[in-house]
Short mmCIF file of C-alpha atoms and ligand atoms in Angstrom, two decimals:
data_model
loop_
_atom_site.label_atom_id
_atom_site.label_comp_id
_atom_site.label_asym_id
_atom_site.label_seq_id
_atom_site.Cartn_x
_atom_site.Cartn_y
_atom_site.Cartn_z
CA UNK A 1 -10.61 15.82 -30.05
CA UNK A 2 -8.51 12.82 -30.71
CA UNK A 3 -11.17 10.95 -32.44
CA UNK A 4 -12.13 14.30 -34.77
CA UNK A 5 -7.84 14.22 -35.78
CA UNK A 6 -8.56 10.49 -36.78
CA UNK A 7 -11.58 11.41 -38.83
CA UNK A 8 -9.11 13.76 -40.63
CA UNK A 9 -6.06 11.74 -41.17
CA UNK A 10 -5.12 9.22 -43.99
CA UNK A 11 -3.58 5.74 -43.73
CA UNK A 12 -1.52 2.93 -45.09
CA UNK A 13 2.26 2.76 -44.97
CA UNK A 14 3.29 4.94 -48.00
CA UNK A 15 6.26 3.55 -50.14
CA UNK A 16 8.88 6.24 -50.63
CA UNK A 17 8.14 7.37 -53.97
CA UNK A 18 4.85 8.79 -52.91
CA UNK A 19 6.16 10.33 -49.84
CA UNK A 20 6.67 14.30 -49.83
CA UNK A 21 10.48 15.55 -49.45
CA UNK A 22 9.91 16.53 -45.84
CA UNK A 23 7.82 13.33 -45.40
CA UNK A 24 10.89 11.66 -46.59
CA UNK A 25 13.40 13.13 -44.60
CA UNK A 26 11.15 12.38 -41.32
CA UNK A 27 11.86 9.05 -42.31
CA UNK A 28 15.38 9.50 -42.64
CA UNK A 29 15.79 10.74 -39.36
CA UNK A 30 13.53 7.85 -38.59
CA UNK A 31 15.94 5.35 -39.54
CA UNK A 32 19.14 6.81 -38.88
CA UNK A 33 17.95 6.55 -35.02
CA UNK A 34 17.21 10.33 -34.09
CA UNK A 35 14.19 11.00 -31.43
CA UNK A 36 11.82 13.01 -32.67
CA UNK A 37 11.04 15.87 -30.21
CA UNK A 38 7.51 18.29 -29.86
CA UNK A 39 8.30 20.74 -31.77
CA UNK A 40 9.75 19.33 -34.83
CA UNK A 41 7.84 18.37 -37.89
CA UNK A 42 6.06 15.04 -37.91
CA UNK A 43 3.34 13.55 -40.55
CA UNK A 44 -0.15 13.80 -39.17
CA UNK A 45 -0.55 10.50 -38.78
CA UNK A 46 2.54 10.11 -36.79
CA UNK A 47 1.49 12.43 -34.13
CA UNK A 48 -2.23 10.84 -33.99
CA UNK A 49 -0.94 7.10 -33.79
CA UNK A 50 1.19 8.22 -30.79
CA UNK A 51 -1.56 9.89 -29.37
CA UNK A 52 -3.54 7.28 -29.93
CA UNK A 53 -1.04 4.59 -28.03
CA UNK A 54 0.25 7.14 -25.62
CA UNK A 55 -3.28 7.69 -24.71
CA UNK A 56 -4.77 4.39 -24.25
CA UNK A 57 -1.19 3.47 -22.10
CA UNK A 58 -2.06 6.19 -20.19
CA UNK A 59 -5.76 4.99 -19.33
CA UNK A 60 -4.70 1.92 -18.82
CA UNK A 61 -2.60 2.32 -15.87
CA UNK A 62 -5.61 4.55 -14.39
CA UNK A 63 -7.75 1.99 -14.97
CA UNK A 64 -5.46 -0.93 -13.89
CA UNK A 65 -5.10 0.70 -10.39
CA UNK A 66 -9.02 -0.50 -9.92
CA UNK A 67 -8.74 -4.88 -9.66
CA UNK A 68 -5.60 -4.13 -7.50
CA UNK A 69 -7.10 -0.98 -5.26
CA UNK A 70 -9.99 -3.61 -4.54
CA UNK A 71 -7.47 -5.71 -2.64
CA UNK A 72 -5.90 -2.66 -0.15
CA UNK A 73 -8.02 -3.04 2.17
CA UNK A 74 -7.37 -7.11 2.23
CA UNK A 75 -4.21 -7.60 2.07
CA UNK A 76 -3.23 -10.03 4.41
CA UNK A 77 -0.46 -8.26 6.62
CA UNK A 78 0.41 -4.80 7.04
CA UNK A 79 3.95 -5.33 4.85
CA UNK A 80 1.52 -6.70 2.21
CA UNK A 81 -0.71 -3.28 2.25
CA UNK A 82 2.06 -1.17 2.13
CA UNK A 83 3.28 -2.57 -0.81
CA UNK A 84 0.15 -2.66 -2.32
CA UNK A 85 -0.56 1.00 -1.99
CA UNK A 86 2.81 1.80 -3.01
CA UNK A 87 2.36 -0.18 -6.47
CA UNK A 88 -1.62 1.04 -7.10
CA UNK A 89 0.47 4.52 -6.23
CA UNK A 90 3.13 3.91 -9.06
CA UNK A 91 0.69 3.32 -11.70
CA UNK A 92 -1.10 6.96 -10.77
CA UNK A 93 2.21 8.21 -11.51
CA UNK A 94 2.67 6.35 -14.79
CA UNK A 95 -0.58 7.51 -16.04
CA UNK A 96 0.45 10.90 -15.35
CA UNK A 97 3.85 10.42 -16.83
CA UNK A 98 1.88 9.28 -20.15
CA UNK A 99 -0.53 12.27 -19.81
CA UNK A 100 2.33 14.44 -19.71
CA UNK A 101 3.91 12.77 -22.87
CA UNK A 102 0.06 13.11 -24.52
CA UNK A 103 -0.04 16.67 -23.95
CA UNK A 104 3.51 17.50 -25.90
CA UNK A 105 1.51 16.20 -29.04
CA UNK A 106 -1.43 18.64 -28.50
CA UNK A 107 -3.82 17.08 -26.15
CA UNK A 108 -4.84 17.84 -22.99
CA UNK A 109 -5.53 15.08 -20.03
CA UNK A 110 -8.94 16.38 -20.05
CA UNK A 111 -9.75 15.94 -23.80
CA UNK A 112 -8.41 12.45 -23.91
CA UNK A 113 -10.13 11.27 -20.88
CA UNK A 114 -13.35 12.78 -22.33
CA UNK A 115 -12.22 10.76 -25.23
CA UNK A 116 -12.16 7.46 -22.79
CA UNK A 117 -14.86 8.61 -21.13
CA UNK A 118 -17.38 8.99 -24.01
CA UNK A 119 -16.13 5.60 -25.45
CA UNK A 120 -13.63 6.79 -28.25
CA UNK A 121 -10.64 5.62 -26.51
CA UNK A 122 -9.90 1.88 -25.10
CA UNK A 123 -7.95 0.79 -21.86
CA UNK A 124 -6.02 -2.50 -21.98
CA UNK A 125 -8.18 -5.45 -22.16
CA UNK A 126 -6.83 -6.69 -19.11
CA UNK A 127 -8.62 -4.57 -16.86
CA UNK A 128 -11.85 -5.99 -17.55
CA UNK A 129 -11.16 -9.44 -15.79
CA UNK A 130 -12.39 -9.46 -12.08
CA UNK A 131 -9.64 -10.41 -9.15
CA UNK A 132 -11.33 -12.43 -6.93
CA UNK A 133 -9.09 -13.05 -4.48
CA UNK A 134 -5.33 -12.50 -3.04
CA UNK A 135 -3.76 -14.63 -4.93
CA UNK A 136 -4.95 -12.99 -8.13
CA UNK A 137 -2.89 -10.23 -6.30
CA UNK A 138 0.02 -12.21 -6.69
CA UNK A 139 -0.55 -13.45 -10.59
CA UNK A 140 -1.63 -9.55 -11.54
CA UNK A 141 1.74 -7.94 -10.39
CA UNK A 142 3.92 -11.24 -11.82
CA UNK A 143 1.92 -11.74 -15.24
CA UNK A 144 0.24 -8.40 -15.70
CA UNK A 145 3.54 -6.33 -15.16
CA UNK A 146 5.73 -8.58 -16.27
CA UNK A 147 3.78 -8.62 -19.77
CA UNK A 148 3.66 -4.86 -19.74
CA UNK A 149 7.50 -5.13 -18.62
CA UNK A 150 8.29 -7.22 -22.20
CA UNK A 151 6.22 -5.08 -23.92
CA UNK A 152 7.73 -1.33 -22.04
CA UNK A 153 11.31 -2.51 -22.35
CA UNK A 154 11.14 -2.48 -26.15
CA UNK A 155 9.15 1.45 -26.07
CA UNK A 156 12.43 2.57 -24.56
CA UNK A 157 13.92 2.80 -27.84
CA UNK A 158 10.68 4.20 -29.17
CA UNK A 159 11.26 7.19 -31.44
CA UNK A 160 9.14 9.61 -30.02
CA UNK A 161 11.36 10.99 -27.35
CA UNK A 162 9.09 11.85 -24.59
CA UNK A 163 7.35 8.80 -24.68
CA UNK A 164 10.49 6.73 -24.56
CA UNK A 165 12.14 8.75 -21.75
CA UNK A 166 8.84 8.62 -19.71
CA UNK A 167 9.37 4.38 -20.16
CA UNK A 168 12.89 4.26 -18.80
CA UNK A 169 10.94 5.16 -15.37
CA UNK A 170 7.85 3.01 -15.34
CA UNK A 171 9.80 -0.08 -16.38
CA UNK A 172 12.42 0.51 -13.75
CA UNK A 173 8.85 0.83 -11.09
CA UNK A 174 7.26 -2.24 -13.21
CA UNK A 175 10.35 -4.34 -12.57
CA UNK A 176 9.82 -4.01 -8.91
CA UNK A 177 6.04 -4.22 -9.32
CA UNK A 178 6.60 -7.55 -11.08
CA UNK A 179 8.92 -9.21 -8.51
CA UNK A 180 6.52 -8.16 -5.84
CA UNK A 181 3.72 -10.44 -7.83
CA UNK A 182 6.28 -13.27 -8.22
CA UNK A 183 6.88 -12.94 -4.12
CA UNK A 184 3.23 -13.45 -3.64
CA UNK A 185 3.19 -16.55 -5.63
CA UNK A 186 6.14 -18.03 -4.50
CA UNK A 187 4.70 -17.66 -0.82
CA UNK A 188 1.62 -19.38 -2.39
CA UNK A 189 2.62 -21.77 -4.02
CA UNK A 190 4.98 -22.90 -0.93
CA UNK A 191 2.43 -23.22 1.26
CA UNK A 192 -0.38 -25.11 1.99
CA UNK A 193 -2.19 -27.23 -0.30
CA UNK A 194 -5.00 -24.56 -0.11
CA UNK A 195 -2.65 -21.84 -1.08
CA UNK A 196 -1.31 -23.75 -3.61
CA UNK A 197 -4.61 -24.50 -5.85
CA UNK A 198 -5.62 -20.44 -4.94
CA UNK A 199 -2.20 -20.10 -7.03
CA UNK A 200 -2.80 -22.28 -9.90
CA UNK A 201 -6.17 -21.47 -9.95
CA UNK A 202 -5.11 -17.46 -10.70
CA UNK A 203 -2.45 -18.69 -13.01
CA UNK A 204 -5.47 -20.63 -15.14
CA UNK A 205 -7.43 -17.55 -15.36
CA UNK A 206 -5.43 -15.02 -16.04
CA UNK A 207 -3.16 -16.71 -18.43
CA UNK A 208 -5.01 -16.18 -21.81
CA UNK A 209 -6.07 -12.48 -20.71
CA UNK A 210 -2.58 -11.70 -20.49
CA UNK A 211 -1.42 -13.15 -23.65
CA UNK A 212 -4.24 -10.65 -25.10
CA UNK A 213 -2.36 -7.79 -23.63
CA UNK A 214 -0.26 -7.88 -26.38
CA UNK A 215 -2.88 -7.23 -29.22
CA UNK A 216 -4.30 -9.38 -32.04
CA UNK A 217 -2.03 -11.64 -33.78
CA UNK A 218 0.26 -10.40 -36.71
CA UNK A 219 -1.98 -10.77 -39.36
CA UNK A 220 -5.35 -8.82 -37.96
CA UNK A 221 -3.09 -6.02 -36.42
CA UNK A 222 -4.09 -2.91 -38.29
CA UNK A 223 -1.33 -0.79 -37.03
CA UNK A 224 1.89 -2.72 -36.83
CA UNK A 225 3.30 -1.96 -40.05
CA UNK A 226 3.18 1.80 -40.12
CA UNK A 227 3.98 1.94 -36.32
CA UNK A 228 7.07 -0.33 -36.77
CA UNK A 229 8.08 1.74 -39.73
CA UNK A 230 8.35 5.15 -37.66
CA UNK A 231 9.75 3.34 -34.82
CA UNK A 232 6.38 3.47 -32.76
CA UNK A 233 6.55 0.01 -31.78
CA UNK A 234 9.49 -1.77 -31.97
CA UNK A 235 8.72 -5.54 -31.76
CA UNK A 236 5.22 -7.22 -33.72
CA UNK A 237 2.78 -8.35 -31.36
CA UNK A 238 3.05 -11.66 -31.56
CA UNK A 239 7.21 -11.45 -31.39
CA UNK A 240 6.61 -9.71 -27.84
CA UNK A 241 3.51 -13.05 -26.77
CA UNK A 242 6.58 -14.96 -27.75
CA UNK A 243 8.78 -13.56 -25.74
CA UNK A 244 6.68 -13.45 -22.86
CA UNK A 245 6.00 -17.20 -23.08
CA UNK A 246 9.21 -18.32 -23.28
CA UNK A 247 10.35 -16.05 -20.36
CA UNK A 248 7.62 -17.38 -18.13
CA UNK A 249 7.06 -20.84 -18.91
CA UNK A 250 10.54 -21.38 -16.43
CA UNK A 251 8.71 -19.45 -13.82
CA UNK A 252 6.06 -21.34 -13.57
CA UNK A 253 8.11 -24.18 -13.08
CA UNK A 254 10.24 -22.56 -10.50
CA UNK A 255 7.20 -22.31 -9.02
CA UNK A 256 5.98 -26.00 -8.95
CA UNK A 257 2.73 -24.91 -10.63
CA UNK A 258 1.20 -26.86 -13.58
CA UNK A 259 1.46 -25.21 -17.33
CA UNK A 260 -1.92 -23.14 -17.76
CA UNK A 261 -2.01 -24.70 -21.24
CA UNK A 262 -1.24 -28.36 -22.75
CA UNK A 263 -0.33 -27.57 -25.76
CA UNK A 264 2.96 -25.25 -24.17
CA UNK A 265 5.60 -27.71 -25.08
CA UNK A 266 9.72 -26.26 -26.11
CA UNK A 267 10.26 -26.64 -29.91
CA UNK A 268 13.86 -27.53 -30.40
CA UNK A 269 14.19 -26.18 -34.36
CA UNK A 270 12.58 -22.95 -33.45
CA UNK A 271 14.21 -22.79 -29.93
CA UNK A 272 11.29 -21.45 -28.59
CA UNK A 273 7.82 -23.04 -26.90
CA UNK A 274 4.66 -23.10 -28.97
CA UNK A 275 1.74 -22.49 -27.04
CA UNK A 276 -2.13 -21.97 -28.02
CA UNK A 277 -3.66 -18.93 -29.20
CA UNK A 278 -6.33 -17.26 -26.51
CA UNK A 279 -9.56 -16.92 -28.09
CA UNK A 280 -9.41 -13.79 -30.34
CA UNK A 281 -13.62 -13.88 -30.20
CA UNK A 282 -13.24 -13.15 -26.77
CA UNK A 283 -10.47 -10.74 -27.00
CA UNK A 284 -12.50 -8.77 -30.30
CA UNK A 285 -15.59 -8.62 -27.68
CA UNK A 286 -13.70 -7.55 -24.49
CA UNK A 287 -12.26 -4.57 -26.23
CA UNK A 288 -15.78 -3.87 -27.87
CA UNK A 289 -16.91 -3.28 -23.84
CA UNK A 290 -18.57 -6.64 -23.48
CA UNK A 291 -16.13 -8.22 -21.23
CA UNK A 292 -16.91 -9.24 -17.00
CA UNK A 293 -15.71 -6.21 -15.66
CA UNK A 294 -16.08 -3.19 -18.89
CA UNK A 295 -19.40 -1.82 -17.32
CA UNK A 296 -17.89 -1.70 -14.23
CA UNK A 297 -14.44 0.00 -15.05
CA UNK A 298 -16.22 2.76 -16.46
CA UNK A 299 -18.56 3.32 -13.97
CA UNK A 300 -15.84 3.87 -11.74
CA UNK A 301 -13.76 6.04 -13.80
CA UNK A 302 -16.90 8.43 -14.84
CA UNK A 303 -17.37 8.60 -10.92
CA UNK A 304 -14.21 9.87 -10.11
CA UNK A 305 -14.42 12.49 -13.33
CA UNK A 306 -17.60 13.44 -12.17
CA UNK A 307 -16.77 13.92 -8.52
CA UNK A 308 -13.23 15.60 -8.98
CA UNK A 309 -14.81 18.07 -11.00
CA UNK A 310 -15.02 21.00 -8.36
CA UNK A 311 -10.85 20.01 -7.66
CA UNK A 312 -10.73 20.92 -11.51
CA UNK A 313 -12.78 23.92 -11.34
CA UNK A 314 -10.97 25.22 -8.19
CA UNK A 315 -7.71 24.87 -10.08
CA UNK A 316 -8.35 26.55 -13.22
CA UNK A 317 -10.14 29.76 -11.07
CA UNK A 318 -6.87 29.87 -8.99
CA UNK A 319 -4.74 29.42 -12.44
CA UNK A 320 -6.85 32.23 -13.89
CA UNK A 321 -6.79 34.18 -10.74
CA UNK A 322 -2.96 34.63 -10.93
CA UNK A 323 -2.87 34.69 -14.59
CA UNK A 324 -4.85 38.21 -13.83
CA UNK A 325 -3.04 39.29 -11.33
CA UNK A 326 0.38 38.92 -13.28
CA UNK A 327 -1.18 40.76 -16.49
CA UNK A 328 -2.24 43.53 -13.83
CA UNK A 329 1.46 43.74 -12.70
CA UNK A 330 3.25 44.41 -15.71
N1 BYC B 1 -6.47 -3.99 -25.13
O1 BYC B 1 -3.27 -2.85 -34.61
P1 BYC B 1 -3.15 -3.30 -33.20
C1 BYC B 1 0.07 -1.81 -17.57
C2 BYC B 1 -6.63 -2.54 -30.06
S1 BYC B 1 -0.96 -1.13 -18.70
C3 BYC B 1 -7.31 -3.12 -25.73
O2 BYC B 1 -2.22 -4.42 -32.94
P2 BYC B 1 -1.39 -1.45 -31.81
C4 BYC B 1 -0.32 -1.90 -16.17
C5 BYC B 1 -5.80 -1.44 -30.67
O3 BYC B 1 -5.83 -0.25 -29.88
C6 BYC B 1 -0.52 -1.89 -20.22
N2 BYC B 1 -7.22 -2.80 -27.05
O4 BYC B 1 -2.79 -2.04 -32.28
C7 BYC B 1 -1.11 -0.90 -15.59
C8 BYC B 1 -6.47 -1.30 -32.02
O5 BYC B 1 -7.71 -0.61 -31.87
P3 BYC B 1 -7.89 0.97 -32.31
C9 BYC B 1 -0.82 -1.01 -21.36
C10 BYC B 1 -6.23 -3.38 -27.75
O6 BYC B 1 -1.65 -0.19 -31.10
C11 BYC B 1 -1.53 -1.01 -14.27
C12 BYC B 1 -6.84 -2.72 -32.35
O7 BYC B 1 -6.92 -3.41 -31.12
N3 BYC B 1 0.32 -1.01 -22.26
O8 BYC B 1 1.07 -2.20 -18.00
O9 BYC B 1 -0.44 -1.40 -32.97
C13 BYC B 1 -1.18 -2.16 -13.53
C14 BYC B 1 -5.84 -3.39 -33.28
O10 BYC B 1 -4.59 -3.67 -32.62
C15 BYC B 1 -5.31 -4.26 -27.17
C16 BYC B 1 0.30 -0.32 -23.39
O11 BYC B 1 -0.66 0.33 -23.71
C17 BYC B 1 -5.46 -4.58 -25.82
N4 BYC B 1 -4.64 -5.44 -25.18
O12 BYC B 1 -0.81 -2.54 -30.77
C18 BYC B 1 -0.35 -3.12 -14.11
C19 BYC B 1 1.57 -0.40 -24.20
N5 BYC B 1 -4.44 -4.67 -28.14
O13 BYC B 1 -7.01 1.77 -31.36
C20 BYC B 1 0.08 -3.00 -15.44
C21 BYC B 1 1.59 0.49 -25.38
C22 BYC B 1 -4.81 -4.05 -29.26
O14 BYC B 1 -7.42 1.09 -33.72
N6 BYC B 1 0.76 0.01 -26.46
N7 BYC B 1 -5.88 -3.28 -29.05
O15 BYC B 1 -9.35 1.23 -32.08
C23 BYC B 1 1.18 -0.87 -27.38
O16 BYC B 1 2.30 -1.37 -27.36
C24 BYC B 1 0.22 -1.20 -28.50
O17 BYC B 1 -0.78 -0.20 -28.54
C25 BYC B 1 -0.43 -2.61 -28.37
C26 BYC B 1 -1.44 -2.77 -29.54
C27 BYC B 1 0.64 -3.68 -28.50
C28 BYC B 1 -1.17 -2.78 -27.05
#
């Protein structure tokens, strides 16, 4: 469905002389500040670029729920579990959230997930890297949300309205979800030397992986220029990476953990730390399916599909049932 409205939609930022008069005035309302709502007017592409976004968003906290879910069952006291589940529980309810905000655009849940299913939609990149053990636990929820934190904080102001009031919720949830990773490595990282090197060691990996979570750089992003124009995305890619560095770089050192990079050094006439770029090859291939854990991830999410079909069907007879029983009423 989503992929067939992409077949049919045009692209390129337009310049305002070859805009239409109600394309215009979307703008207008664009810039002045206003949230757009459902049922207003909105350019095609508008409403597929959100569905687009809103979509993969919501896969991606479906399928981030998988590398921590593997850890429930081993976390390593029964405070730890319960937190655990809590958090893997939180991002069920942002995905559905997201859903919900899909759906005022025209889609159902079921169409897009078909969409993800059948490989015409993507999940963060993220997701595909394995955790291998529980300190990965603690790197996930401090790098992993915190990244989606930088990035979430900004699609408050989004101009879609449903999207951004469904973010003023998950980033209050991610915030906690965030300091819960940090607790993890502080406990880590402050205890033995064992604990310690399982710390760095999570750090090392999962450094670059989250610095992809914020897209290609500037220059190869196809979408940033038409989605910062309508308000879509607020910051560039690469000004949100930033950001993220520079907030975490102290954190690491609060920590007493080594920089994951050599090159992360603070540059006193930009007042901000350069770092080096993760490999974009890598990143291009993960989100072509090819990365550790892609074959995997979907594997697991066609399971559930396939197995909470007869929930699905049982639903809809039950909808229908009552739909016929109200028509037979009146
Ligand atoms: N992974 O033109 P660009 C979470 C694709 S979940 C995969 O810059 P855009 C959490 C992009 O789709 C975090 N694909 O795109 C959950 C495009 O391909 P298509 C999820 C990526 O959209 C559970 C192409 O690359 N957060 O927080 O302007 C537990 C060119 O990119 C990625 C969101 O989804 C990637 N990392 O900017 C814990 C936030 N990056 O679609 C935590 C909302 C790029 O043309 N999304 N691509 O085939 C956004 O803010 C933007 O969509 C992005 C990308 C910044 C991610």
């Amino acid at each position: 469905m989503y992929a067939q409205m992409v077949k049919t939609a045009g692209s390129g930022v337009k310049d305002r002389d070859e805009m239409s008069e109600q394309e215009q005035d979307f703008q207008d309302r664009i810039d002045r500040g206003e949230k757009i709502e459902p049922k207003d007017w909105m350019p095609d592409n508008y409403r597929i670029t959100l569905i687009r976004q809103i979509g993969q968003h919501a896969h991606s906290e479906v399928v981030g729920q998988l590398p921590e879910g593997n850890w429930i069952t081993r976390a390593p006291t029964l405070e730890r579990k319960a937190i655990l589940l809590a958090k893997v529980q939180d991002e069920a309810g942002h995905g559905l959230y997201l859903y919900g905000a899909a759906e005022t655009l025209g889609v159902s849940r079921d169409e897009i997930t078909e969409d993800l299913l059948a490989g015409r939609m993507k999940y963060s990149s993220i997701f595909n890297y394995p955790t291998l053990n529980w300190a990965d636990m603690g790197a996930v929820g401090w790098l992993v949300d915190g990244a989606a934190i930088i990035n979430q904080v900004a699609l408050q102001r989004t101009s879609y309205g449903p999207y951004a009031r469904a973010m003023v919720r998950i980033c209050k949830e991610e915030s906690f979800h965030a300091r819960q990773g940090y607790h993890i490595m502080m406990k880590m990282a402050s205890g033995t030397p064992e604990q310690k090197a399982m710390a760095q060691d999570a750090l090392n990996r999962l450094w670059y992986p989250v610095l992809m979570m914020f897209g290609p750089s500037d220059k190869e992003s196809v979408h940033t220029a038409q989605s910062m124009a309508w308000k879509i995305k607020m910051d560039t890619n690469d000004e949100l990476r930033q950001k993220f560095v520079d907030q975490t770089v102290q954190q690491i050192e609060y920590l007493g953990l080594e920089l994951p990079d050599p090159n992360i050094k603070w540059n006193d006439e930009t007042k901000q730390y350069d770092y080096s770029d993760p490999d974009w090859t890598e990143f291009f291939d993960v989100i072509k399916g090819n990365g550790p854990c892609n074959v995997d991830r979907m594997a697991a999410r066609n399971k559930a599909w396939d197995d909470g079909k007869w929930v699905r069907d049982g639903l809809m007879a039950h909808a229908e049932k009552k739909a016929a029983a109200k028509v037979a009423a009146q």
